[in-house]
mmCIF file of C-alpha atoms in Angstrom:
data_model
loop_
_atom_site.group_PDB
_atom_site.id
_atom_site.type_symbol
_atom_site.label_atom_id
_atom_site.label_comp_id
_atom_site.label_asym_id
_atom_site.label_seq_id
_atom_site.Cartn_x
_atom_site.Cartn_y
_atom_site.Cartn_z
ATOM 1 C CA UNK A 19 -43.636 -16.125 39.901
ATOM 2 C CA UNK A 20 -42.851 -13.885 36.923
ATOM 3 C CA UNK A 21 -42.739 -10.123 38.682
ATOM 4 C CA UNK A 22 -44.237 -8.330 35.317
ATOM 5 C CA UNK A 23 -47.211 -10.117 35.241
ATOM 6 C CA UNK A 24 -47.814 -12.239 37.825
ATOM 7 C CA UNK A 25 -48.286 -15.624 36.060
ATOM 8 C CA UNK A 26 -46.015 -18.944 36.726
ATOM 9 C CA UNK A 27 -44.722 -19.247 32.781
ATOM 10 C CA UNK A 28 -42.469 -16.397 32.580
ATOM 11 C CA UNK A 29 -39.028 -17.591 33.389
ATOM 12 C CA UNK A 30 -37.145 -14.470 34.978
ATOM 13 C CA UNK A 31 -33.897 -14.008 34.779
ATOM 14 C CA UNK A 32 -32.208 -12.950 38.276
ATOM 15 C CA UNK A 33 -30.838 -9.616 37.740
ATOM 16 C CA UNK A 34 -26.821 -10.444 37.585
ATOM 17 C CA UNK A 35 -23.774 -8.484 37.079
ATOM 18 C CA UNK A 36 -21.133 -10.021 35.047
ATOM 19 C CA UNK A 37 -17.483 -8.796 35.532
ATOM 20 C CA UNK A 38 -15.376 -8.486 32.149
ATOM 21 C CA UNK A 39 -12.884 -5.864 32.184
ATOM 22 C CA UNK A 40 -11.669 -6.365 29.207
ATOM 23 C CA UNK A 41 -9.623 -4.132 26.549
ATOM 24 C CA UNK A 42 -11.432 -3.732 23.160
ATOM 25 C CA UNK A 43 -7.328 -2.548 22.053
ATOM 26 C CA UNK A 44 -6.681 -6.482 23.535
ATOM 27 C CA UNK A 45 -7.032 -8.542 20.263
ATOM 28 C CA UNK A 46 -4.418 -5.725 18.658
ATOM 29 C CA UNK A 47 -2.489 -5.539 21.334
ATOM 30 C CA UNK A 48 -1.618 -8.889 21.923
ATOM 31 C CA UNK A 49 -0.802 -9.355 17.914
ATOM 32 C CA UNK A 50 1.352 -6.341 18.178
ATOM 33 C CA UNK A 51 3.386 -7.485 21.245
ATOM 34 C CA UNK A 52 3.805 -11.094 19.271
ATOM 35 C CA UNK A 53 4.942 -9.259 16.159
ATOM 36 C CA UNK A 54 6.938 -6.962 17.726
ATOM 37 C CA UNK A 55 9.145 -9.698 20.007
ATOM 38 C CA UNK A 56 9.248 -11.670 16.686
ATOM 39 C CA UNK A 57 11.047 -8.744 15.328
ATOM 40 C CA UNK A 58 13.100 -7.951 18.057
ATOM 41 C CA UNK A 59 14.182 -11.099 18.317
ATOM 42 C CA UNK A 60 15.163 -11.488 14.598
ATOM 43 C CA UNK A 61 17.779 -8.250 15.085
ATOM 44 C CA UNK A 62 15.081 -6.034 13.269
ATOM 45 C CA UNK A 63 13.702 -2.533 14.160
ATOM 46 C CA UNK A 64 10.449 -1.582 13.263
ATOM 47 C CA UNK A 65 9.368 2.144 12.925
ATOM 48 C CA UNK A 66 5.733 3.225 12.557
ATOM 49 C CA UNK A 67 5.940 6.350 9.819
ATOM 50 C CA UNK A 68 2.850 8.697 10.267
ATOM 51 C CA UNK A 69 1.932 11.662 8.533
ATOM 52 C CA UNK A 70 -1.401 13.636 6.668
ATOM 53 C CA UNK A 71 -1.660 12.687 3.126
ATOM 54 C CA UNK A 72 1.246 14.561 1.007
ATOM 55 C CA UNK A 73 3.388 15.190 4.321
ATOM 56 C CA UNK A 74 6.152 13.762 2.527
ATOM 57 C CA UNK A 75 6.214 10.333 4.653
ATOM 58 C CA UNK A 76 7.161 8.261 1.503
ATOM 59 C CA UNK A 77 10.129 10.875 0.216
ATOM 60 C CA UNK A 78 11.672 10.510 3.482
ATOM 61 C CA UNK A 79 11.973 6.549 3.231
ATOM 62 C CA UNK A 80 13.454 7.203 0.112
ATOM 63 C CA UNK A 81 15.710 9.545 1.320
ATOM 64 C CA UNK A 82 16.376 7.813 4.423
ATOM 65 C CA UNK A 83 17.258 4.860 2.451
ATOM 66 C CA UNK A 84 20.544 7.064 1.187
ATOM 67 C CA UNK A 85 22.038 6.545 4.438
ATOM 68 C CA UNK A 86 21.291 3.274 5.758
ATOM 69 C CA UNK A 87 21.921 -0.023 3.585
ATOM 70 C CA UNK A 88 19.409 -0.309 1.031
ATOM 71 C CA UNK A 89 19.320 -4.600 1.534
ATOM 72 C CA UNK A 90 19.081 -4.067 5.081
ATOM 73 C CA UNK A 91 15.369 -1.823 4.705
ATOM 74 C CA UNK A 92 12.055 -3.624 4.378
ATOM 75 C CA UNK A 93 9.166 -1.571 3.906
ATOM 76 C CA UNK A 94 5.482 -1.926 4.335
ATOM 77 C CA UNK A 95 3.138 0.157 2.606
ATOM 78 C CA UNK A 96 -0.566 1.306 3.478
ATOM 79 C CA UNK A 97 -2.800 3.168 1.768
ATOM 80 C CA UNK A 98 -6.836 2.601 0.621
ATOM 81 C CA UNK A 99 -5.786 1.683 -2.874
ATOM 82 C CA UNK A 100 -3.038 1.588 -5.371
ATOM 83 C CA UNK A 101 0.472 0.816 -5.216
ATOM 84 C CA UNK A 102 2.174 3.622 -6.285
ATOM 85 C CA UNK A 103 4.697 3.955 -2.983
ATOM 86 C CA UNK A 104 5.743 0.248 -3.767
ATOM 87 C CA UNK A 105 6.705 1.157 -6.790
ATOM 88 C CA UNK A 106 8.524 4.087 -5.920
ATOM 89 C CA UNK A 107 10.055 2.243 -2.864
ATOM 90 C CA UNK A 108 11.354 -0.996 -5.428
ATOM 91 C CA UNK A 109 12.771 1.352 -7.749
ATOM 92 C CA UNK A 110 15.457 2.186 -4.687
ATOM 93 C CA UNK A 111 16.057 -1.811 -4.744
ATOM 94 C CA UNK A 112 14.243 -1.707 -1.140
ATOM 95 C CA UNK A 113 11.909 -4.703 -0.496
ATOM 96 C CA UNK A 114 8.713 -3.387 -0.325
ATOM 97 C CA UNK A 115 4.903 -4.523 0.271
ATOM 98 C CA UNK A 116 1.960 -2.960 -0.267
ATOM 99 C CA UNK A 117 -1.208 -2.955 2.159
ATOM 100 C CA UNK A 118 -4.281 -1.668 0.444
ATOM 101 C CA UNK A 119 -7.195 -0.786 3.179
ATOM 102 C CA UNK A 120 -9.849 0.007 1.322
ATOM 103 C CA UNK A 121 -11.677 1.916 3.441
ATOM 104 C CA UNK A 122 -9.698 1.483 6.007
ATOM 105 C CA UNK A 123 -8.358 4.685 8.134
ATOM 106 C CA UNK A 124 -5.355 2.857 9.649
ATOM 107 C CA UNK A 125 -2.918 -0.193 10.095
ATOM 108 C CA UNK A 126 -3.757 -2.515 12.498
ATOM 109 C CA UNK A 127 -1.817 -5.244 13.840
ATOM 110 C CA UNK A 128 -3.745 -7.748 11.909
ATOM 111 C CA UNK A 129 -2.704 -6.175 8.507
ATOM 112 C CA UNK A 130 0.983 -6.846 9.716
ATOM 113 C CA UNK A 131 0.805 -9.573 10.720
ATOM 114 C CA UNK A 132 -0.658 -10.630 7.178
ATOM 115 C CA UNK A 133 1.971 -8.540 5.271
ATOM 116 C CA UNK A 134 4.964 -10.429 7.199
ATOM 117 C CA UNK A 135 4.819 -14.002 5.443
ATOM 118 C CA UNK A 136 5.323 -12.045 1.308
ATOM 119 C CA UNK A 137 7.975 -9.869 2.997
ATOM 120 C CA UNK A 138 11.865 -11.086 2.770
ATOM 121 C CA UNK A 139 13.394 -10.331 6.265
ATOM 122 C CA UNK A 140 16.861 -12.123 6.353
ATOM 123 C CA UNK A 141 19.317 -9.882 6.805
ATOM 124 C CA UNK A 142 16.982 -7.012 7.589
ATOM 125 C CA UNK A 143 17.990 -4.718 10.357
ATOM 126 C CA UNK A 144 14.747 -2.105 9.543
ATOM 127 C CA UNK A 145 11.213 -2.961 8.617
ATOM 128 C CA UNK A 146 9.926 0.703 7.958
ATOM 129 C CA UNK A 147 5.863 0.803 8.039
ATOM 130 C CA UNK A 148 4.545 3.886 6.089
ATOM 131 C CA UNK A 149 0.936 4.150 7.656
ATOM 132 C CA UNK A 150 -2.343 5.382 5.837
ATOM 133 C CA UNK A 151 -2.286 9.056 5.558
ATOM 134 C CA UNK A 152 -4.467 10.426 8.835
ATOM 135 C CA UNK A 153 -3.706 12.276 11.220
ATOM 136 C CA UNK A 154 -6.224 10.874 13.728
ATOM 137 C CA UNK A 155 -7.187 7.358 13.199
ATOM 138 C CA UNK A 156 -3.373 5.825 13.034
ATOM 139 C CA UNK A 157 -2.210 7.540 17.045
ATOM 140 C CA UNK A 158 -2.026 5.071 19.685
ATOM 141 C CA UNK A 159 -3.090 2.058 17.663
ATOM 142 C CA UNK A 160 -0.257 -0.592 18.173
ATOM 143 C CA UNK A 161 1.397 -2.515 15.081
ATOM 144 C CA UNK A 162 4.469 -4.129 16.489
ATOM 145 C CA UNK A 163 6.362 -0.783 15.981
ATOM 146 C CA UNK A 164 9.372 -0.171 18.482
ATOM 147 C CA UNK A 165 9.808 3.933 17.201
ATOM 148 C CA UNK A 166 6.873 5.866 16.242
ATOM 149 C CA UNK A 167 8.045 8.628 13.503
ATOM 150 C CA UNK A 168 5.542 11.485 12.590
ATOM 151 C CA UNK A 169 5.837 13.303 9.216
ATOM 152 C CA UNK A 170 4.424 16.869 9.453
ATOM 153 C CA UNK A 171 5.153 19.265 6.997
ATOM 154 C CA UNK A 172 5.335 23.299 7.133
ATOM 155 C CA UNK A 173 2.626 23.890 4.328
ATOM 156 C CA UNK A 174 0.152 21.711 6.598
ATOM 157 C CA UNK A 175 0.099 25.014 9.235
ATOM 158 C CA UNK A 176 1.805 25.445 12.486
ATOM 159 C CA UNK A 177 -1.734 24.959 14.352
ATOM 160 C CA UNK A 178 -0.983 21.143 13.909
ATOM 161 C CA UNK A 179 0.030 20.216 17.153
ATOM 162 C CA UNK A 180 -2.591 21.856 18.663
ATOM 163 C CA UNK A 181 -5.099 20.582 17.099
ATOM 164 C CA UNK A 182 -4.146 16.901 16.854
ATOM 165 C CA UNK A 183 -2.131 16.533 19.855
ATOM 166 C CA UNK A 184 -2.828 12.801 19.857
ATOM 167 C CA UNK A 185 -0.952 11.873 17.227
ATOM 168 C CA UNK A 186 2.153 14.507 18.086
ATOM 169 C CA UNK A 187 2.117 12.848 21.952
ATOM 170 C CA UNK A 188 3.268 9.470 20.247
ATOM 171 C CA UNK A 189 5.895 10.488 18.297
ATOM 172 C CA UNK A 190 9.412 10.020 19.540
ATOM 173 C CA UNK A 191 10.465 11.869 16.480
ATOM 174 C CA UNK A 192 8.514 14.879 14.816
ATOM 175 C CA UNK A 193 10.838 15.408 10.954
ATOM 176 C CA UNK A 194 9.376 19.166 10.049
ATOM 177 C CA UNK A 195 9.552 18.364 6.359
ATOM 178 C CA UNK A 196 9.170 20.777 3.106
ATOM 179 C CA UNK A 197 11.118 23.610 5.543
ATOM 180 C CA UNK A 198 12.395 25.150 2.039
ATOM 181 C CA UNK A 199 9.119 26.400 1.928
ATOM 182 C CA UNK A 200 8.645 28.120 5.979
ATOM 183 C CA UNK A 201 9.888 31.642 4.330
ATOM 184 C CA UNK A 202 7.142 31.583 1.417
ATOM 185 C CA UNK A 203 4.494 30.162 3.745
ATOM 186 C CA UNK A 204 5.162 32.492 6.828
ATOM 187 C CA UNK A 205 5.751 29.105 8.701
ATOM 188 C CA UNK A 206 6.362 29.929 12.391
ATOM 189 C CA UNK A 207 9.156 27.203 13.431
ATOM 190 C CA UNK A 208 9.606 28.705 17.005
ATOM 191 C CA UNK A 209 6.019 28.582 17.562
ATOM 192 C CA UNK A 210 5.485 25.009 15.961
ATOM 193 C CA UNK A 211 8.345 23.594 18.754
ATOM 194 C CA UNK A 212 7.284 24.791 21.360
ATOM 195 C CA UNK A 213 3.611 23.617 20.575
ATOM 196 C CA UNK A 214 4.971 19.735 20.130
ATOM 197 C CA UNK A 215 7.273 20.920 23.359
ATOM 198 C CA UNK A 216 3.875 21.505 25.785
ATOM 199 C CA UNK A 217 2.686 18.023 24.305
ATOM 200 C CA UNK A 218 6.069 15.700 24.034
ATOM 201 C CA UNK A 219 9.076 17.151 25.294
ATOM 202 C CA UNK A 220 10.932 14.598 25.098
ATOM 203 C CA UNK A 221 10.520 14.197 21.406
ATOM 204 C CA UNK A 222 13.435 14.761 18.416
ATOM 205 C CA UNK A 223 12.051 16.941 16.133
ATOM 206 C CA UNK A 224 14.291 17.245 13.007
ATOM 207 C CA UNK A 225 13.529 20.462 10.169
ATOM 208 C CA UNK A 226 13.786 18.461 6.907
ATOM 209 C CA UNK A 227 13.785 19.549 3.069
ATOM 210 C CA UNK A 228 15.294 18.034 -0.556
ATOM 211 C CA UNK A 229 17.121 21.221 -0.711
ATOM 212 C CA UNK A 230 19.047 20.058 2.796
ATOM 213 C CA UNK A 231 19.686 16.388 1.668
ATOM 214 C CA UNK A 232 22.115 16.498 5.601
ATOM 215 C CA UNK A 233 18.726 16.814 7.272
ATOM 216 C CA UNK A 234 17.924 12.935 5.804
ATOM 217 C CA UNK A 235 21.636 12.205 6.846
ATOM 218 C CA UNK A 236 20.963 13.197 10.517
ATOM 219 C CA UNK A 237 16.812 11.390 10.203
ATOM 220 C CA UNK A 238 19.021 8.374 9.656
ATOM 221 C CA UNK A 239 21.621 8.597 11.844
ATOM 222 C CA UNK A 240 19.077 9.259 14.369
ATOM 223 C CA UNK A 241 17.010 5.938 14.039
ATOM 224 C CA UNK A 242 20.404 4.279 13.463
ATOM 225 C CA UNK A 243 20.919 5.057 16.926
ATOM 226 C CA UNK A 244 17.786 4.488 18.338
ATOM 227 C CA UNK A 245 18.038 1.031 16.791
ATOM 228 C CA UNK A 246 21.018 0.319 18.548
ATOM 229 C CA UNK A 247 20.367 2.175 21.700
ATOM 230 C CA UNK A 248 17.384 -0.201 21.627
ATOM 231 C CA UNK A 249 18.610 -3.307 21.009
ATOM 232 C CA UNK A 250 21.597 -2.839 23.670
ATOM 233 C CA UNK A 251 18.648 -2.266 26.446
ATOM 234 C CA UNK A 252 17.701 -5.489 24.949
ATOM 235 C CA UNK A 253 20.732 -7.524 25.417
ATOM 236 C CA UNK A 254 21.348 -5.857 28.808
ATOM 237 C CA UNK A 255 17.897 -7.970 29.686
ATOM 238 C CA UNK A 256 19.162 -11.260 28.606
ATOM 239 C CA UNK B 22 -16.606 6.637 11.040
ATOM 240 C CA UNK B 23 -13.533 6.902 13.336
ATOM 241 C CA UNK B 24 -15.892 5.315 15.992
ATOM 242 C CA UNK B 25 -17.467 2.495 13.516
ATOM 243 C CA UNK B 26 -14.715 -0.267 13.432
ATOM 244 C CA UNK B 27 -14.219 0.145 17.688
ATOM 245 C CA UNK B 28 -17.798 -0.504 18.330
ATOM 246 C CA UNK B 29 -18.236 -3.222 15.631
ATOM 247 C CA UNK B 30 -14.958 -4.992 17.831
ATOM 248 C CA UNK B 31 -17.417 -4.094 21.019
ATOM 249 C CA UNK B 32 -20.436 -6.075 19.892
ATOM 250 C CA UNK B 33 -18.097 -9.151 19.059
ATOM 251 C CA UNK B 34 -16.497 -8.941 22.554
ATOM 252 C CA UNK B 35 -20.002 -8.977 24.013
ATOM 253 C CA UNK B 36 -21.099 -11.434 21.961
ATOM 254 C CA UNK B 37 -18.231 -13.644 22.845
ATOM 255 C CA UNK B 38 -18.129 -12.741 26.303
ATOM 256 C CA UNK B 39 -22.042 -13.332 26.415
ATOM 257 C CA UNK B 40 -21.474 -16.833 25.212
ATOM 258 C CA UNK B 41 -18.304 -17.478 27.181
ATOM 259 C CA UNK B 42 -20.812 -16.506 30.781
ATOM 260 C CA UNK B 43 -24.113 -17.676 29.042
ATOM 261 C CA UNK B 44 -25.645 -14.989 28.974
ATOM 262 C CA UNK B 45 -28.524 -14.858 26.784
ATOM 263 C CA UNK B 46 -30.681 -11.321 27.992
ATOM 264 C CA UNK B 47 -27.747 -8.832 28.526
ATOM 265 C CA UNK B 48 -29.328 -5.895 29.387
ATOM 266 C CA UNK B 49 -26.919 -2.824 30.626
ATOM 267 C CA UNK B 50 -23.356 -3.298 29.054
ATOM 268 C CA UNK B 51 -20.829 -0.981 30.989
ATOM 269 C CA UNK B 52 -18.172 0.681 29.332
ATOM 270 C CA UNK B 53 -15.152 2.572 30.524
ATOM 271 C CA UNK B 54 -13.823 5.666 27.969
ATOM 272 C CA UNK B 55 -10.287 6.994 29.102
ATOM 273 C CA UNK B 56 -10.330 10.904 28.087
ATOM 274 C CA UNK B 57 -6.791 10.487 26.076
ATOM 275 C CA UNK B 58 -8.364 7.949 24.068
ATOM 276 C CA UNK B 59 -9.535 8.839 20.518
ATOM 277 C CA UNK B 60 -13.081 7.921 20.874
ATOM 278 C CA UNK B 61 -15.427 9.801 21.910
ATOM 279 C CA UNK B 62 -19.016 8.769 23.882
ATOM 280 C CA UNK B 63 -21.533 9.843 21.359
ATOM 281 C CA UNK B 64 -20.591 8.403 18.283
ATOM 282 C CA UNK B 65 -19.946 4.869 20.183
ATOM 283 C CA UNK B 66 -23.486 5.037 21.358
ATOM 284 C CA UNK B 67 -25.030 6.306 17.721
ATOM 285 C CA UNK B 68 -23.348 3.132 15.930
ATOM 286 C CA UNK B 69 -24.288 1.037 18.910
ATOM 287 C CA UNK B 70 -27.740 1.656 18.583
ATOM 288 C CA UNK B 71 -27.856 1.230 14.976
ATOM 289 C CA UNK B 72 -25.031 -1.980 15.304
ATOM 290 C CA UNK B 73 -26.875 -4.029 18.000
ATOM 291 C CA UNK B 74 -30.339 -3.530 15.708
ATOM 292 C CA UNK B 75 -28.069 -6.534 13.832
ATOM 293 C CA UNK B 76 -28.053 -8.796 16.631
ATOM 294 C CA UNK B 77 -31.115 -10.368 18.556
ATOM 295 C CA UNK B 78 -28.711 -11.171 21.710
ATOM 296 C CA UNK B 79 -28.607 -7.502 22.131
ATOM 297 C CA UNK B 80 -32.080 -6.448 21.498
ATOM 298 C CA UNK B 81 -32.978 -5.365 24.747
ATOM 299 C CA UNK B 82 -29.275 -4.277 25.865
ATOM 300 C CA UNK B 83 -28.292 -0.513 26.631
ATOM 301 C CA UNK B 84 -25.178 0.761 26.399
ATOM 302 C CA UNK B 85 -24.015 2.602 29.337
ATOM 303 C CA UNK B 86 -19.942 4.670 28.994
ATOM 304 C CA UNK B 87 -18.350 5.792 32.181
ATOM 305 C CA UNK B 88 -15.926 8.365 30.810
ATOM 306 C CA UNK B 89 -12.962 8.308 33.042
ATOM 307 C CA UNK B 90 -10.773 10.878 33.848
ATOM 308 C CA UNK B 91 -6.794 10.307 32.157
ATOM 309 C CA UNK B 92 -4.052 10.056 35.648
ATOM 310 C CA UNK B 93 -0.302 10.565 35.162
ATOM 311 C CA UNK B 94 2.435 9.377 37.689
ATOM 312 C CA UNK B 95 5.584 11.541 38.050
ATOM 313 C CA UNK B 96 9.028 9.656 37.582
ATOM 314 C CA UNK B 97 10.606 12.470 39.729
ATOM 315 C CA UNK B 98 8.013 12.636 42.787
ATOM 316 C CA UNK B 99 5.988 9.549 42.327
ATOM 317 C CA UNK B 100 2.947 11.466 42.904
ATOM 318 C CA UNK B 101 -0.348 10.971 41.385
ATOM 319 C CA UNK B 102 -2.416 13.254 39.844
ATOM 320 C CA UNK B 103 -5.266 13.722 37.092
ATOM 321 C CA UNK B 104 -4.896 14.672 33.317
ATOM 322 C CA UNK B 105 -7.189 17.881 32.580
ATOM 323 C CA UNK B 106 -6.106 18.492 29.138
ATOM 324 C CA UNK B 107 -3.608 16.988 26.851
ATOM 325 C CA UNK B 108 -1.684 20.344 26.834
ATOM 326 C CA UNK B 109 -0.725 20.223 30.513
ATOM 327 C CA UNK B 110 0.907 16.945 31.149
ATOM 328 C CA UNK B 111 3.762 18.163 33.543
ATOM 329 C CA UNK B 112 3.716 16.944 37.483
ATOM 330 C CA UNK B 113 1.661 19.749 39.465
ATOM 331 C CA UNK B 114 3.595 18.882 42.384
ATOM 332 C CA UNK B 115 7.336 19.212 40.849
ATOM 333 C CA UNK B 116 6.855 20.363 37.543
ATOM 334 C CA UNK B 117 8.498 17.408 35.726
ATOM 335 C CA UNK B 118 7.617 16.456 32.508
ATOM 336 C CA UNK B 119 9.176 13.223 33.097
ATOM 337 C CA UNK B 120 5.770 11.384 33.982
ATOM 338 C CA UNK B 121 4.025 8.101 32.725
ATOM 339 C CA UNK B 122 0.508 8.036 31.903
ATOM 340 C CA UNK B 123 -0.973 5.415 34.226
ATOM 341 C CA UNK B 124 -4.724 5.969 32.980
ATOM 342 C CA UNK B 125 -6.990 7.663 30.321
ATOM 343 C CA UNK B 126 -5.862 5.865 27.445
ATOM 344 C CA UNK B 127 -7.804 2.595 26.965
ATOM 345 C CA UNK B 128 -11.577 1.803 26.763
ATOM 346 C CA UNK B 129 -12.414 -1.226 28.271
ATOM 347 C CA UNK B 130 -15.597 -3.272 28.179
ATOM 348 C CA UNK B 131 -16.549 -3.307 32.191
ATOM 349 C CA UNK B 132 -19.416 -5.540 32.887
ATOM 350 C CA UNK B 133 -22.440 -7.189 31.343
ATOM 351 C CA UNK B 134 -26.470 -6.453 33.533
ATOM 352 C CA UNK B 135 -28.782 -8.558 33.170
ATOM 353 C CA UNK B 136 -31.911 -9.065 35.090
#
């Protein structure tokens, strides 16, 4: 008998609790963990570049570039529109792919994993990923990476790791770019370390600027050894 | 907006879930919010409400968040211990910031009332 209102038509539904326990990250995550063992697998390291808008993520692929082999870099490219990084990225002789998001606020997995098929990897030891400029919406969201790099430059404000600590927690390397300018700007360095410190002390935070071209020397050699720090943990597994 | 394209993925779990348990009158869908997530509660339930107006499976559904509280493990101690804020993540027990997150950083779609 239907309990609302008494007749013998209503058919009630037995109150019922289903279990799911389920990620809503589990779609991404999954693509990401295929993506990333098809890298790893394929000798190449991927590194997840994040940054505001302007930080300077796209200078310091160029520079980067310098001081690893230019036909050993792949790079992917996201922003909402245009192309203008894949153009700056090609004229380096660096394959390079653009992702336009529209109005999307980060790189997913998904987006990869689309990219991968128009982007040449043989012989590739580094497939670079320059995400959308955010400082928010990219942290924590997994795209295959195996490094997360954050690009956070000195006219931005010291307050930055304090106020988007999510983002700074992620990071295995912080590169303090545009540090030619911490004089003009009253930048407090000391301050600005020991804010990432409290967050991620185990990060590498590296003060980068064009006038210091060694800084981009010692970015490099850095992921260079990540890469193969990485990779040996691998082999040590097989 | 940061909020939008996470519930939108929500709905289409329940939906697929609903289908997968036949379910056709889910009522309370449970949610779990780690705190070092980047979501937050409100704006989840503001698109929600506006989202499910979309679908006639969810109607008569409510969406109910459990915000949990993020836990770390120390790699030093092995103790246990909850994640106040983002800016103290050091063992209270040793002092080692040599710790893994074990909790706090996913949201997870719980269970699916009906009845």
């Amino acid at each position: 008998m239907c309990k609302e209102c008494g007749c013998e038509n209503h058919k009630q539904e037995t109150p019922k609790r289903t279990r799911i326990d389920k990620s809503l990250n589990e779609i991404n995550d999954t693509l990401a963990e295929q993506i990333s063992e098809f890298l790893k697998k394929n000798q190449i390291f991927c590194i997840n570049i994040m940054g505001s808008p302007g930080s300077g993520k796209t200078t310091v692929i160029e520079q980067i570039s310098e001081f690893l082999k230019s036909d050993e870099i792949a790079v992917i490219q996201g922003d909402l529109e245009s192309d203008i990084d894949k153009k700056r990225i090609e004229k380096r002789h660096i394959e390079s792919y653009q992702i336009n998001t529209h109005s999307g606020c980060h790189l997913n997995a998904h987006m990869i994993n689309q990219a991968l098929p128009n982007i040449k990897l043989d012989g590739k030891k580094y497939l670079v990923i320059e995400n959308v400029g955010n400082l928010v919406c990219p942290a924590g969201v997994k795209i295959g990476q195996h490094m997360n790099v954050l690009v956070s430059s000195v006219t931005e404000g010291e307050d930055k790791p304090a106020k988007y600590p999510f983002i700074f927690m992620d990071a295995q390397m912080v590169i303090l770019s545009k540090t030619d300018l911490s004089g003009v700007i009253e930048f407090n360095e000391i301050n600005y370390i020991n804010e990432i410190k409290n967050i991620n002390p185990k990060c590498r935070i590296i003060r980068a600027s064009l006038k210091n071209l060694k800084s981009f020397k010692e970015t490099a050699a850095y992921i260079k050894h990540q890469r193969n720090h990485f990779f040996d943990v691998f082999h040590d597994h097989n | 907006m940061h909020e939008l394209s996470i519930t939108k993925d929500l709905i289409e779990l329940i939906k697929s879930e609903c289908n997968k348990n036949k379910i056709t009158n889910p009522k309370n869908i449970v949610l779990e919010l780690g705190s070092l997530t980047t979501y937050k509660k409100e704006p989840i339930l503001y698109y929600y409400n506006i989202l499910k107006k979309e679908q006639p499976l969810l109607h008569n559904s409510a969406l109910i968040i459990n915000e949990i509280q993020a836990e770390m493990q120390c790699n030093g101690c092995n103790k246990k211990s909850k994640i106040k804020t983002i800016y103290d993540i050091f063992c209270p027990c040793c002092d080692s910031t040599n710790i893994e997150i074990i909790q706090g950083r996913d949201i997870r779609l719980l269970e699916i009332q009906t009845g």
